[in-house]
Steps between C-alpha positions, in 0.01 A plus 500: 500500500827524306325703231363733765851565642633565150225755429568669833873527426429633152262761640757598760772543239267707284416720803866553584580596140207742497618659826858522370384667179284736701789596726727568205234719335435682827872571555546627143208741540619619841854560380355712219321704764152383395229436758340155495222321676660162543304210650827363639553509877708797619742271682567307176567821311721639777715187504543529124586871514744461790865474397659163572740467789822320425721442798829680469390728216552856613437701187272505200639456147733761359315814390242502779586836652270463801645163598858618452432805716321318783651153502154343534386215281250603233399325180360772276723759340279778637274473804177695519390673822378258762144629484447324165527157656287310748650487850415133554856437614767700684687742279811709538432858392760776495335788692737750339364421152175309555627223274466130573821312563400139554198282581505225762259204513330425829566162657249231417313314773738207463803730531353656815452151640862417417621811683297413809630145489862612482452753783337238722758236411801722579356663815593226753864476390543878477338556840721234660820677397673728748489878469866496402428257216203703374710817513756367251290545183369831637853638516557365150188688386647823642818444302306438178282807557805723522675329209196530274378837627527678165284248314242469777475876546445544127217247511335690786526826308362357178207323667379760750676826416715550809802727431806281450688642800206415728477153346866438580443611859212254521731212404758607760233508770378152408855364524546671837184335634620157384827537689350662810240227549758229429719648773226552760255216442656248737467741792153616396371143480673368811281342767364747758547359851200577723518476880213281621443223755619247240849361514548666163260699281567686180347625176635372166458673165427237236412524130133512402547329163412659165414870493333681210645850453287742294711796391460849348680655204647822644822340630502188283828358636520646850145388583590142411795499736326702771241224524687185401831529683361457852250239382772290338764525771232414758455171313185565298460438129367790292256528211538849355198652326642822354315790340398434137676809361849395618523136389853535361628613841335199662650263247850643535495480879370142489790404275744679732369315804538168324859580412563611860423145612137499612332169411228519238208462738635744758449816293267508198341766279126437487384688190124479552200732452326658798208259482733208575638644826209381714546142381868507592426645845238232560736219401595299813865503394516880550544604863478881485487802272663843493389792285628846424243698305178697519247481784250341259745226407594455865137464607443232235810302594430533874148366446629208296769420757250530784259264327782246481614569861844610384720782616533812287732799509392820323698813412250723326474860388600816676424870508791598720511837669812717489460741793715815505482701822601867529839427657610253231809548285318631192768422240552148629124438514444620143790296361367193678147570380610494136664162551212367708235586241664469159731199534381216275262754339304509825403133464593390851269374775742609771529860378387848604184606319334754731723790605361658818660831596443740788443875443849637570664293227213429260550770234875448470461123486242522220714734295823303534341159443333622182825651374698182555229277353484713186877457452487120501623358172226292337606269219634169375550278807804339336670841499705524820419872528124433519344562841138416421398229259155396377228344708479125465166477317261726313202407719696611808575836335133549420399418858754748638380776268142438610605555862674823409209632290242423769714667765542810285125513450467500880734798543859374493758710311776384266841637591674294231408217265150360515485340154618193310786559258395483135663247268615143538522332838310528825660818637341735752665829590615534863210671674460703817152599617432759769174591670421132551243407762448168675191416290665521157592183307874576517468491880247223555624258232843356437669701222732255330693740281699827501248721681569678830199631691569780752259552790533792742446421867395756760754374753687192615191327638306562180794363300489182705125471451536541123772237488280249684188587300577237240376150429865403456772454759825396338757763601549867578782756481531764773729802471600705805822594677357389836570126510340438839186671378510292180533173691200588714294592192603179322320292763177678404530431126305195384748352253734202479804728482600857584808660344623805691697745287538228238330347197286189536679194367512125554819368657604132539581567867154637593149356465268668249121484484188694587170526680146585390458461121878472466480138610640285778810301578860599442780426256876548544709483814454253784126565521459436129695176519268373775174589323489189285619228736333256736555620856521161667488495880698215654446405867723241665387358831722332759564133420371254758 
């Protein structure tokens, strides 16, 4: 038996040496740019290729121009475009250049188990604290956000291409939400007294426990705080599953929350692949799940949550209408339209995408919108003069161009733009299409990029019908000088929000969410705070 164990150990050592030699050979060939057909598992190769992470190390060795410029940790002196490497782990890619910045390993099964254990362990103590106690680290988080705004904004810009001025505004908004919820939570969560035949009856708002929050990449810091702030102050613990293309943002915010005073198990970054989400939802230690993303992702998560009899909250896509009636202030409407469509390179769920105009104003609106869009400055998102940066990923740019090309083939006309920009990065020129009909892809699908589709309506009623003729129902903008008329029309628009003579935007004081394929449930404001709590009815009879 002893001899058998010895032979097994010897064979194991020989196998490990063979694998190590194979990895070294594979890496040498890859770094020389040669293609190989390695028998080694892709995950093994990816872990070997990935640069090591050393806590506290901010820059690569002297002479690495990419690392010095970006501040991200990289090991090699020069990094090849991301497409040369297997995407078996999350990876930061600079959309302005297409170059890889840093690889991140997914959590192992044991690390996922540890995260769930910590969340479950800390949930009772965190939930038992008062609102005032839970608000203390949230206010500290707001202070840290403002203090570290420059570094965080730069990370946003490098990872997803948002112009630096917009990234800074995103940080400010996140800090505002932290403070607003901290100030209002005690009143929002106070018991509601209900008049009944009982001697006393009321509804309490109690924590659910641990909530999984699945997040998108387009507002990589704001989306974290839009979801997590109410969850945390309400007494829940949060497992954050962020988008795989913004892992550095997730890591930085997790570190900030720890320094703000949140216990380890109260807020955690769950860096896992999509195929692990269902297992986390099914885990009995997870009470609920929220998701901001595509309808396909929402349908999958809703099905998984339903199978586990757990609550879900979904904020999904949008194809928001921007209705301009004949009596609207044309200049104000056009200026707002540019902001509504091209902010964040058009990569916003809650943003105007279909511009519906009535006959008296249609021609002038088309001309002015195209002129202003063509003047937008496209360029390096780190340049403070840039107004339109790159799209976040190459696959998203390709999908957007397909929508444009198919719509042109169906009769739409290009007033400006309509093509990707040649060269490095994932840029797409600001685009305005006229002659769009309700059946074209740019009208029926969500266009997540800098493309404005203009539809002409016969009259006000037709404009309303076009606005409602969408599978989505997130928000709508309505432009007219007649406010009473606008308020009446708003009640006939099937969306979660209507913005009259304004641009759609989320606000910590107001709930945000949609209907139809745009999801269900609300975030932000009092309604958002009460979405993920246990509404406990308490009935007190007369003592005998």
